[in-house]
Amino acid sequence: MTTRPPVPAPADTGPVATATDGNPADSGLQAGLKNRHLSMIAIGGVIGAGLFVGSGSGIAAAGPGILISYALVGTLVVLVMRMLGEMAAANPTSGSFSAYADRALGRWAGFTIGWLYWFFWVVVLAVEATAGAKILAGWMPAVPQWGWALIVMVILTATNLASVSSYGEFEFWFAGIKVVAIAAFIVIGGLAIFGLLPGSDHPASGFSNLTAHGGFLPNGPGAILTGVLMVVFSFMGSEIVTLAAGETADPRAAVTKATNSVIWRIAVFYLGSILVVVSLLRWDDPAILKDGSYVAALSSIGIPHAAQIMNAIVLTSVLSCLNSGLYTASRMAFSLGKRSDAPAAFGRTSGSGVPRAAILASVVFGFVAVGFNYLWPDTVFQFLLNSSGAIALFVWLVICFSQLRMRKIIQREAPEKLVVRMWLYPYLTWATIALIAFVLIYMLTDTADGGGRDQVVLSTLVAAAVVVFALVRQRLSGRNGTRTQDTVPLP
C-alpha cells in the first residue's frame, strides 16, 4: 500500500476518492462476493425478522391503514438509498456513509456515525442471538437457551472469519429462503383472497376486509404515524449492500443495480405481504397479536403447522440478520481502522482478505451484550436497546446531509462518476431530511417505557457523547480534519 502524507485541506476539497477501503486490491479486502451473493444481500437486506414478528402490533394499532405507514417508510428508505447509491456508485467503500460523512461533513461526522452504526449492529447481534436461541430451545430444550445463543454466535463468527465468500454463501441461502417464503406467502394468500386456493375453506372476501370493519382507518389518521414508529426500524439493513459492494469485482455496477431495484423489493416484500395479511383477516382479529400476523393469516386458510413453519422462517431471518450484522459491524470497524479512527489492528486483513481483529472485536461485544440480556435484561440491556434505538434515523439523516455536499464535489471533480443521481436534487433531499426530523420529533410523544421518547433521548445523549469525544480527540491530535490515508483513483 502507498501511504500519502497528510494534506491540509477543507472537508470539501481533494480527490473524490478519499478512501481505498472499497478497493480490494489496495485495502487488503478481496473481491470474494459474486453477483448472485450481492443480489441476495440486496434483496434480503430489506427482509428482517421485524417484518414477521413486529407487523402484528402495527396492524392492531393502525388497521388496514398500516399499508400507508409501510408505504411512507418504504418511500423514505427508497429516497435514502438513492442518495447513498449516488455516493456509493461514485466511490464504493466498505465504510459507506461513514466515509462519505467524513469526506463531506468532517472527520467528527465520519467518526461519530461510524462508531454509532457499529454500536447499533453489535446490540442487534445480542437481540437476534437471543431470539434465535429461544426458537431453537423450544425445538430442542435439552440445550439451554444460552447454549444455543453461544452455538449460533460461534458458528457465524467462524463463517465470517473464514472468508468473505463464506459470508456471501451463507447469506445467499438465508436470503433465498426468506425470498421464497414471502413469495409463496403472497401467491398462496392471494389465491385464498379470491377463493382460488384448492382445499381452503377461507371465504373469497376479496379486499373487503380493508374497509368492512370500521373503515380503512378505524383508529383515525393519527394511527398512521403510530404505525410509522412501529415499522420504521424493520427497514434497517437496506444499506448493507453498499458496504458489501466494495468486495465485489465491479462495485460500481453492483451498487447501481442494487439501488435501482430497491423500489420493487420494498413494494413486493413489504407492501405485498402486508396487503395479503390485512385482506385475509379483519384487522382486529385477536389472532394477529396472539399468534403473529403471518401465522394468523396462514392458519386462517388452513395451512397446517403454520406456527412452526413461521418459526423456521423467522429463525432463518434471525440467522441472516446475525450473519449480516457481524459482517456489517466488522466492515465498519475495518473502515474506521483504515481511517485512523479505530485501533490500527482493525484496518488489517488476513491472507484471505478478512479483517479478523475487527470481526473478533465486534463479536466479543456481541457476546457481552448477550450476557447482559440474560443477567440484567430490564436494566443494562434495556439501556443498550434504547440508546441504539434511534441510530437508524441518525444514519439516514447523515446520509442526506452528506449527499447534499458530495453531489457538488463529484460534479466538480469527477462528473463521469455520477452514474446514479438523486431525483429532484436538492429539493427531494431536503424533503427527506424534513420527514426524518418529523419522525424523530413525533417519537418524543411516545412516552411508554422503552418507547420512542426513551429511544430518541438516550440515543441523542450517546451520539452527543461520541461527537464530543471525536471533537476533543481531533483537537488534541492537532490534525484539524486531515489524516494519513491510502488514496488511489477509482477504476
Coordinates of C-alpha atoms in Angstrom, one line a residue:
M1 CA 0.0 0.0 0.0
T2 CA 1.1 3.5 -0.7
T3 CA 0.5 6.0 2.1
R4 CA 0.4 9.6 1.3
P5 CA 1.3 12.3 3.8
P6 CA -1.5 14.3 5.4
V7 CA -2.6 17.2 3.2
P8 CA -4.2 20.2 5.0
A9 CA -7.4 20.9 3.2
P10 CA -11.0 21.8 4.0
A11 CA -13.6 19.0 4.1
D12 CA -14.9 19.5 0.5
T13 CA -11.6 19.6 -1.4
G14 CA -9.3 16.9 -2.7
P15 CA -9.9 14.0 -4.9
V16 CA -13.4 12.4 -4.8
A17 CA -11.9 9.0 -3.9
T18 CA -10.7 9.7 -0.4
A19 CA -10.5 6.2 0.8
T20 CA -9.5 2.9 -0.7
D21 CA -11.1 0.6 1.7
G22 CA -13.6 -0.1 -1.1
N23 CA -10.9 -1.2 -3.5
P24 CA -10.0 -4.7 -2.5
A25 CA -6.7 -4.6 -4.3
D26 CA -5.4 -1.8 -2.2
S27 CA -7.2 -2.2 1.1
G28 CA -6.5 -5.8 1.8
L29 CA -10.1 -6.8 1.3
Q30 CA -10.7 -9.2 -1.5
A31 CA -13.4 -9.3 -4.2
G32 CA -14.9 -12.5 -2.9
L33 CA -18.6 -11.7 -3.3
K34 CA -20.2 -12.9 -6.6
N35 CA -23.0 -11.2 -8.3
R36 CA -25.5 -13.7 -7.0
H37 CA -24.3 -13.1 -3.5
L38 CA -24.8 -9.4 -3.8
S39 CA -28.2 -9.8 -5.4
M40 CA -29.5 -11.8 -2.5
I41 CA -27.8 -9.5 0.0
A42 CA -29.6 -6.6 -1.6
I43 CA -33.0 -8.4 -1.5
G44 CA -32.5 -10.0 1.9
G45 CA -31.4 -6.7 3.4
V46 CA -34.9 -5.3 3.3
I47 CA -36.5 -8.5 4.8
G48 CA -35.7 -8.6 8.5
A49 CA -37.2 -10.6 11.3
G50 CA -39.1 -7.5 12.3
L51 CA -41.3 -7.9 9.3
F52 CA -42.5 -11.3 10.5
V53 CA -42.6 -10.5 14.2
G54 CA -43.4 -6.9 14.6
S55 CA -46.1 -6.3 11.9
G56 CA -48.9 -7.6 14.1
S57 CA -48.7 -4.7 16.6
G58 CA -48.6 -2.2 13.7
I59 CA -51.8 -3.7 12.2
A60 CA -53.5 -3.7 15.6
A61 CA -52.7 0.0 16.0
A62 CA -53.4 1.4 12.6
G63 CA -55.8 -1.2 11.0
P64 CA -55.5 -1.5 7.2
G65 CA -54.0 2.0 7.3
I66 CA -50.8 0.3 8.2
L67 CA -50.3 0.0 4.5
I68 CA -49.9 3.7 4.4
S69 CA -47.4 3.6 7.2
Y70 CA -45.3 1.0 5.4
A71 CA -45.6 3.0 2.1
L72 CA -44.4 6.2 3.9
V73 CA -41.4 4.4 5.5
G74 CA -40.7 2.5 2.3
T75 CA -40.6 5.8 0.3
L76 CA -38.3 7.2 2.9
V77 CA -35.9 4.2 2.6
V78 CA -36.1 4.4 -1.2
L79 CA -35.0 8.1 -1.2
V80 CA -32.2 7.5 1.4
M81 CA -31.0 4.5 -0.6
R82 CA -31.0 6.6 -3.8
M83 CA -28.8 9.2 -2.1
L84 CA -26.5 6.6 -0.7
G85 CA -26.4 4.9 -4.1
E86 CA -25.3 8.1 -5.8
M87 CA -22.3 8.4 -3.4
A88 CA -21.5 4.7 -3.4
A89 CA -21.5 4.4 -7.2
A90 CA -19.0 7.2 -7.4
N91 CA -16.8 5.9 -4.6
P92 CA -17.6 2.3 -3.4
T93 CA -16.1 1.8 0.0
S94 CA -16.6 -0.6 3.0
G95 CA -17.1 2.5 5.1
S96 CA -20.0 3.6 3.0
F97 CA -21.9 6.5 4.6
S98 CA -19.3 6.9 7.4
A99 CA -16.6 7.5 4.8
Y100 CA -18.8 9.9 2.9
A101 CA -19.7 11.8 6.0
D102 CA -16.0 12.0 6.8
R103 CA -15.4 13.5 3.4
A104 CA -18.4 15.8 3.2
L105 CA -19.1 16.9 6.7
G106 CA -15.7 16.5 8.5
R107 CA -13.8 13.9 10.5
W108 CA -16.0 14.2 13.5
A109 CA -19.0 13.2 11.5
G110 CA -17.4 10.1 9.9
F111 CA -16.0 9.1 13.3
T112 CA -19.3 9.6 15.1
I113 CA -21.7 7.9 12.7
G114 CA -19.2 5.0 12.1
W115 CA -19.0 4.2 15.7
L116 CA -22.7 4.7 16.4
Y117 CA -23.5 2.3 13.5
W118 CA -21.1 -0.3 14.8
F119 CA -22.7 0.0 18.2
F120 CA -26.2 -0.4 16.7
W121 CA -25.2 -3.7 15.0
V122 CA -23.4 -5.2 17.9
V123 CA -26.5 -4.7 20.0
V124 CA -28.6 -6.2 17.2
L125 CA -26.3 -9.3 17.4
A126 CA -27.3 -9.8 21.0
V127 CA -31.0 -9.3 20.2
E128 CA -31.0 -11.7 17.3
A129 CA -28.9 -14.3 19.0
T130 CA -31.3 -14.4 21.9
A131 CA -34.3 -14.6 19.6
G132 CA -32.8 -17.4 17.6
A133 CA -31.8 -19.3 20.8
K134 CA -35.4 -19.0 22.1
I135 CA -36.7 -20.7 18.9
L136 CA -34.1 -23.4 19.0
A137 CA -34.6 -24.1 22.7
G138 CA -38.3 -24.5 22.0
W139 CA -37.5 -27.3 19.5
M140 CA -34.6 -28.9 21.4
P141 CA -34.9 -28.0 25.1
A142 CA -32.1 -30.3 26.1
V143 CA -29.7 -27.5 25.2
P144 CA -30.3 -24.4 27.4
Q145 CA -31.2 -21.1 25.7
W146 CA -27.9 -19.5 26.5
G147 CA -26.2 -22.6 25.0
W148 CA -28.0 -22.1 21.7
A149 CA -27.1 -18.4 21.7
L150 CA -23.4 -19.4 22.1
I151 CA -23.6 -22.0 19.4
V152 CA -25.2 -19.7 16.9
M153 CA -22.7 -16.9 17.6
V154 CA -19.7 -19.2 17.3
I155 CA -20.8 -20.8 14.0
L156 CA -21.5 -17.4 12.3
T157 CA -18.3 -16.0 13.7
A158 CA -16.3 -18.9 12.2
T159 CA -18.1 -18.3 8.9
N160 CA -17.2 -14.6 8.8
L161 CA -13.6 -15.4 9.8
A162 CA -13.1 -17.9 7.0
S163 CA -13.6 -15.6 4.1
V164 CA -16.0 -13.0 2.7
S165 CA -17.2 -15.7 0.2
S166 CA -18.3 -17.8 3.1
Y167 CA -20.4 -14.9 4.5
G168 CA -21.8 -14.4 1.0
E169 CA -22.7 -18.0 0.5
F170 CA -24.5 -18.3 3.9
E171 CA -26.3 -15.0 3.2
F172 CA -27.3 -16.2 -0.3
W173 CA -29.1 -19.2 1.2
F174 CA -30.5 -17.4 4.2
A175 CA -31.9 -14.6 2.0
G176 CA -33.1 -17.1 -0.6
I177 CA -35.2 -18.9 1.9
K178 CA -36.7 -15.6 3.1
V179 CA -37.5 -14.6 -0.5
V180 CA -39.1 -17.9 -1.4
A181 CA -41.1 -17.9 1.8
I182 CA -42.5 -14.4 1.3
A183 CA -43.2 -15.1 -2.4
A184 CA -45.0 -18.3 -1.6
F185 CA -47.0 -16.5 1.1
I186 CA -48.1 -13.8 -1.3
V187 CA -49.1 -16.3 -4.0
I188 CA -50.9 -18.7 -1.6
G189 CA -52.6 -15.8 0.2
G190 CA -53.6 -14.1 -3.0
L191 CA -55.3 -17.3 -4.2
A192 CA -57.1 -17.6 -0.9
I193 CA -58.3 -14.0 -1.0
F194 CA -60.2 -14.7 -4.2
G195 CA -61.3 -18.2 -3.3
L196 CA -58.9 -19.9 -5.7
L197 CA -56.8 -21.9 -3.3
P198 CA -57.5 -25.6 -3.6
G199 CA -58.6 -27.3 -0.3
S200 CA -59.1 -24.0 1.6
D201 CA -62.4 -23.1 3.1
H202 CA -61.4 -19.4 3.5
P203 CA -64.2 -17.2 2.2
A204 CA -63.5 -15.4 -1.0
S205 CA -63.6 -12.0 0.6
G206 CA -61.5 -10.1 -1.9
F207 CA -60.3 -6.8 -0.5
S208 CA -63.5 -6.2 1.6
N209 CA -61.6 -6.6 4.9
L210 CA -59.7 -3.4 4.0
T211 CA -62.8 -1.3 4.7
A212 CA -65.5 -3.5 6.2
H213 CA -64.6 -3.2 9.9
G214 CA -64.6 0.4 10.8
G215 CA -63.1 1.7 7.6
F216 CA -59.6 1.8 6.2
L217 CA -58.5 4.0 9.1
P218 CA -60.6 2.6 12.0
N219 CA -58.4 4.4 14.6
G220 CA -58.2 7.7 12.7
P221 CA -55.5 9.2 10.6
G222 CA -53.2 9.7 13.6
A223 CA -52.8 5.9 13.8
I224 CA -50.8 6.1 10.5
L225 CA -48.0 7.9 12.4
T226 CA -48.2 5.5 15.3
G227 CA -47.7 2.7 12.7
V228 CA -44.7 4.5 11.2
L229 CA -43.0 4.4 14.6
M230 CA -43.7 0.7 14.9
V231 CA -42.4 -0.3 11.4
V232 CA -39.6 2.2 10.7
F233 CA -36.9 0.1 12.3
S234 CA -37.8 -3.1 10.5
F235 CA -36.3 -1.5 7.4
M236 CA -32.9 -1.0 8.8
G237 CA -30.4 -3.1 6.8
S238 CA -31.1 -1.9 3.3
E239 CA -27.8 0.0 3.3
I240 CA -25.7 -3.2 3.9
V241 CA -25.4 -3.8 0.1
T242 CA -23.4 -0.6 -0.3
L243 CA -20.8 -1.8 2.2
A244 CA -20.7 -5.3 0.7
A245 CA -20.3 -3.9 -2.9
G246 CA -16.7 -2.9 -2.1
E247 CA -15.8 -6.6 -2.0
T248 CA -17.1 -7.4 -5.5
A249 CA -15.3 -7.4 -8.8
D250 CA -17.3 -4.5 -10.1
P251 CA -18.6 -2.5 -7.1
R252 CA -19.9 0.5 -9.2
A253 CA -22.2 -1.7 -11.3
A254 CA -23.3 -3.7 -8.2
V255 CA -24.3 -0.5 -6.3
T256 CA -26.1 0.8 -9.3
K257 CA -28.1 -2.4 -9.8
A258 CA -29.0 -2.7 -6.1
T259 CA -30.0 0.9 -5.8
N260 CA -32.3 0.8 -8.8
S261 CA -34.0 -2.3 -7.6
V262 CA -34.9 -1.1 -4.1
I263 CA -38.3 0.2 -5.1
W264 CA -39.7 -3.1 -6.3
R265 CA -38.1 -5.0 -3.4
I266 CA -39.9 -2.9 -0.8
A267 CA -43.2 -2.9 -2.8
V268 CA -43.3 -6.6 -3.2
F269 CA -41.9 -7.9 0.1
Y270 CA -43.3 -5.4 2.5
L271 CA -46.4 -3.9 0.9
G272 CA -47.4 -7.0 -0.9
S273 CA -47.2 -9.4 2.1
I274 CA -48.9 -6.9 4.5
L275 CA -51.7 -6.4 1.9
V276 CA -52.3 -10.1 1.9
V277 CA -52.5 -10.2 5.7
V278 CA -55.0 -7.4 6.1
S279 CA -57.0 -8.8 3.2
L280 CA -57.2 -12.3 4.6
L281 CA -58.0 -11.2 8.2
R282 CA -60.0 -8.4 9.7
W283 CA -57.5 -6.0 11.3
D284 CA -58.9 -6.5 14.8
D285 CA -58.7 -10.3 14.8
P286 CA -57.2 -11.3 18.2
A287 CA -55.0 -13.9 16.5
I288 CA -52.9 -11.2 14.8
L289 CA -51.5 -10.1 18.2
K290 CA -51.7 -13.5 19.9
D291 CA -50.1 -15.6 17.1
G292 CA -48.4 -13.0 14.9
S293 CA -49.8 -11.6 11.7
Y294 CA -48.3 -14.2 9.3
V295 CA -49.1 -17.2 11.4
A296 CA -52.7 -16.0 11.8
A297 CA -53.0 -15.5 8.1
L298 CA -51.7 -18.9 7.3
S299 CA -53.9 -20.5 9.9
S300 CA -57.0 -18.8 8.5
I301 CA -56.5 -20.5 5.2
G302 CA -55.9 -23.9 6.7
I303 CA -52.2 -24.3 6.3
P304 CA -51.2 -27.0 8.9
H305 CA -48.4 -26.3 11.4
A306 CA -48.4 -22.6 10.4
A307 CA -46.7 -21.6 13.7
Q308 CA -43.8 -24.0 13.2
I309 CA -43.4 -23.0 9.6
M310 CA -43.2 -19.4 10.6
N311 CA -40.8 -20.2 13.4
A312 CA -38.5 -21.8 10.8
I313 CA -38.7 -18.7 8.6
V314 CA -38.2 -16.3 11.5
L315 CA -35.1 -18.4 12.6
T316 CA -33.7 -18.1 9.1
S317 CA -34.3 -14.3 9.2
V318 CA -32.6 -14.1 12.6
L319 CA -29.6 -16.1 11.4
S320 CA -29.4 -13.9 8.3
C321 CA -29.6 -10.8 10.4
L322 CA -26.9 -12.1 12.7
N323 CA -24.7 -13.0 9.7
S324 CA -25.1 -9.7 8.1
G325 CA -24.9 -7.8 11.4
L326 CA -21.5 -9.3 12.2
Y327 CA -20.3 -8.6 8.6
T328 CA -21.5 -5.0 8.7
A329 CA -20.1 -4.2 12.1
S330 CA -16.7 -5.7 11.2
R331 CA -16.5 -3.8 7.9
M332 CA -17.4 -0.5 9.6
A333 CA -14.7 -1.2 12.2
F334 CA -12.3 -2.0 9.4
S335 CA -13.0 1.2 7.7
L336 CA -12.6 3.2 10.9
G337 CA -9.3 1.4 11.4
K338 CA -8.1 2.3 7.9
R339 CA -9.0 6.0 8.6
S340 CA -7.1 6.0 12.0
D341 CA -10.4 6.4 13.8
A342 CA -10.1 3.0 15.5
P343 CA -7.2 0.8 16.6
A344 CA -4.9 0.1 13.6
A345 CA -5.3 -3.6 14.0
F346 CA -9.0 -3.2 12.9
G347 CA -7.7 -2.0 9.5
R348 CA -5.6 -5.0 8.8
T349 CA -6.7 -8.2 7.0
S350 CA -5.6 -11.8 7.0
G351 CA -4.2 -13.6 3.9
S352 CA -7.7 -14.4 2.9
G353 CA -8.7 -10.7 2.9
V354 CA -10.7 -10.9 6.2
P355 CA -10.4 -8.2 8.9
R356 CA -10.1 -10.7 11.7
A357 CA -9.5 -8.2 14.5
A358 CA -12.5 -6.1 13.5
I359 CA -14.7 -9.3 13.4
L360 CA -13.5 -10.5 16.8
A361 CA -13.9 -7.2 18.5
S362 CA -17.4 -6.9 17.2
V363 CA -18.4 -10.4 18.2
V364 CA -16.8 -10.0 21.7
F365 CA -19.1 -7.0 22.4
G366 CA -22.0 -9.0 21.0
F367 CA -21.2 -11.8 23.4
V368 CA -21.0 -9.4 26.3
A369 CA -24.4 -7.9 25.3
V370 CA -25.9 -11.4 25.2
G371 CA -24.7 -11.8 28.7
F372 CA -26.3 -8.5 29.7
N373 CA -29.6 -9.8 28.2
Y374 CA -29.6 -12.8 30.4
L375 CA -28.2 -11.2 33.6
W376 CA -29.8 -7.7 33.5
P377 CA -32.5 -7.7 30.8
D378 CA -34.5 -4.9 32.3
T379 CA -31.7 -2.5 33.2
V380 CA -28.3 -2.7 31.4
F381 CA -29.6 -4.4 28.3
Q382 CA -32.7 -2.2 28.1
F383 CA -30.4 0.8 28.2
L384 CA -28.4 -0.6 25.3
L385 CA -31.6 -1.1 23.3
N386 CA -32.9 2.3 24.0
S387 CA -29.6 4.1 23.4
S388 CA -29.3 2.5 20.0
G389 CA -33.0 2.7 19.1
A390 CA -32.9 5.9 17.1
I391 CA -29.5 5.4 15.5
A392 CA -31.1 4.1 12.2
L393 CA -32.7 7.5 11.8
F394 CA -29.5 9.3 12.6
V395 CA -27.7 7.3 9.9
W396 CA -30.3 8.3 7.4
L397 CA -30.0 12.0 8.3
V398 CA -26.2 11.8 7.9
I399 CA -26.6 10.2 4.5
C400 CA -28.9 13.1 3.4
F401 CA -26.6 15.8 4.6
S402 CA -23.6 14.1 3.1
Q403 CA -25.2 13.7 -0.2
L404 CA -26.0 17.5 -0.4
R405 CA -22.3 18.2 -0.3
M406 CA -20.9 15.2 -2.1
R407 CA -23.0 15.9 -5.2
K408 CA -21.2 19.2 -5.6
I409 CA -17.8 17.6 -5.0
I410 CA -18.5 14.8 -7.6
Q411 CA -19.9 17.2 -10.2
R412 CA -16.8 19.5 -9.8
E413 CA -14.1 16.9 -9.7
A414 CA -15.3 13.7 -11.4
P415 CA -18.7 14.2 -13.1
E416 CA -18.3 11.0 -15.1
K417 CA -18.7 9.0 -11.8
L418 CA -22.2 10.4 -11.3
V419 CA -23.8 7.3 -12.7
V420 CA -26.6 7.3 -10.1
R421 CA -28.4 10.5 -9.4
M422 CA -30.8 11.5 -6.6
W423 CA -34.1 12.6 -8.1
L424 CA -35.0 16.3 -7.9
Y425 CA -31.8 17.3 -6.1
P426 CA -31.6 19.1 -3.8
Y427 CA -35.4 19.6 -3.1
L428 CA -36.2 15.9 -2.5
T429 CA -33.1 15.6 -0.3
W430 CA -34.4 18.4 1.9
A431 CA -37.9 16.9 1.9
T432 CA -36.4 13.6 3.1
I433 CA -34.5 15.4 5.9
A434 CA -37.7 17.1 7.0
L435 CA -39.6 13.8 7.1
I436 CA -36.9 12.1 9.2
A437 CA -36.8 15.0 11.6
F438 CA -40.6 14.9 11.9
V439 CA -40.4 11.2 12.7
L440 CA -37.8 11.9 15.4
I441 CA -39.9 14.7 16.9
Y442 CA -43.0 12.6 16.8
M443 CA -41.2 9.8 18.6
L444 CA -40.9 12.1 21.6
T445 CA -44.7 11.9 22.0
D446 CA -44.4 8.1 22.7
T447 CA -44.0 8.1 26.4
A448 CA -44.3 4.4 27.0
D449 CA -41.5 2.7 29.0
G450 CA -38.8 1.9 26.4
G451 CA -40.8 3.8 23.8
G452 CA -39.9 6.4 21.2
R453 CA -39.1 9.2 23.7
D454 CA -36.7 7.0 25.7
Q455 CA -35.0 5.9 22.4
V456 CA -34.6 9.4 21.0
V457 CA -33.4 10.9 24.3
L458 CA -30.9 8.1 25.1
S459 CA -29.7 7.7 21.5
T460 CA -29.2 11.5 21.3
L461 CA -27.2 11.5 24.5
V462 CA -25.0 8.7 23.3
A463 CA -24.5 10.4 19.9
A464 CA -23.6 13.7 21.7
A465 CA -21.0 11.9 23.8
V466 CA -19.4 10.4 20.8
V467 CA -19.4 13.8 19.0
V468 CA -17.7 15.5 21.9
F469 CA -15.2 12.7 22.1
A470 CA -14.5 13.0 18.4
L471 CA -14.0 16.7 18.5
V472 CA -11.8 16.6 21.6
R473 CA -9.7 13.8 20.0
Q474 CA -9.4 15.7 16.8
R475 CA -8.3 18.8 18.7
L476 CA -5.8 17.0 20.8
S477 CA -4.3 15.3 17.8
G478 CA -3.8 18.6 16.1
R479 CA -4.9 17.2 12.7
N480 CA -7.7 19.6 12.1
G481 CA -9.7 17.3 9.9
T482 CA -6.8 15.8 8.0
R483 CA -5.3 12.3 8.1
T484 CA -2.8 9.9 6.6
Q485 CA -4.7 7.6 4.3
D486 CA -4.5 5.4 1.3
T487 CA -5.7 7.2 -1.8
V488 CA -6.0 5.8 -5.3
P489 CA -8.2 6.8 -8.2
L490 CA -11.3 4.7 -8.6
P491 CA -11.4 2.4 -11.6

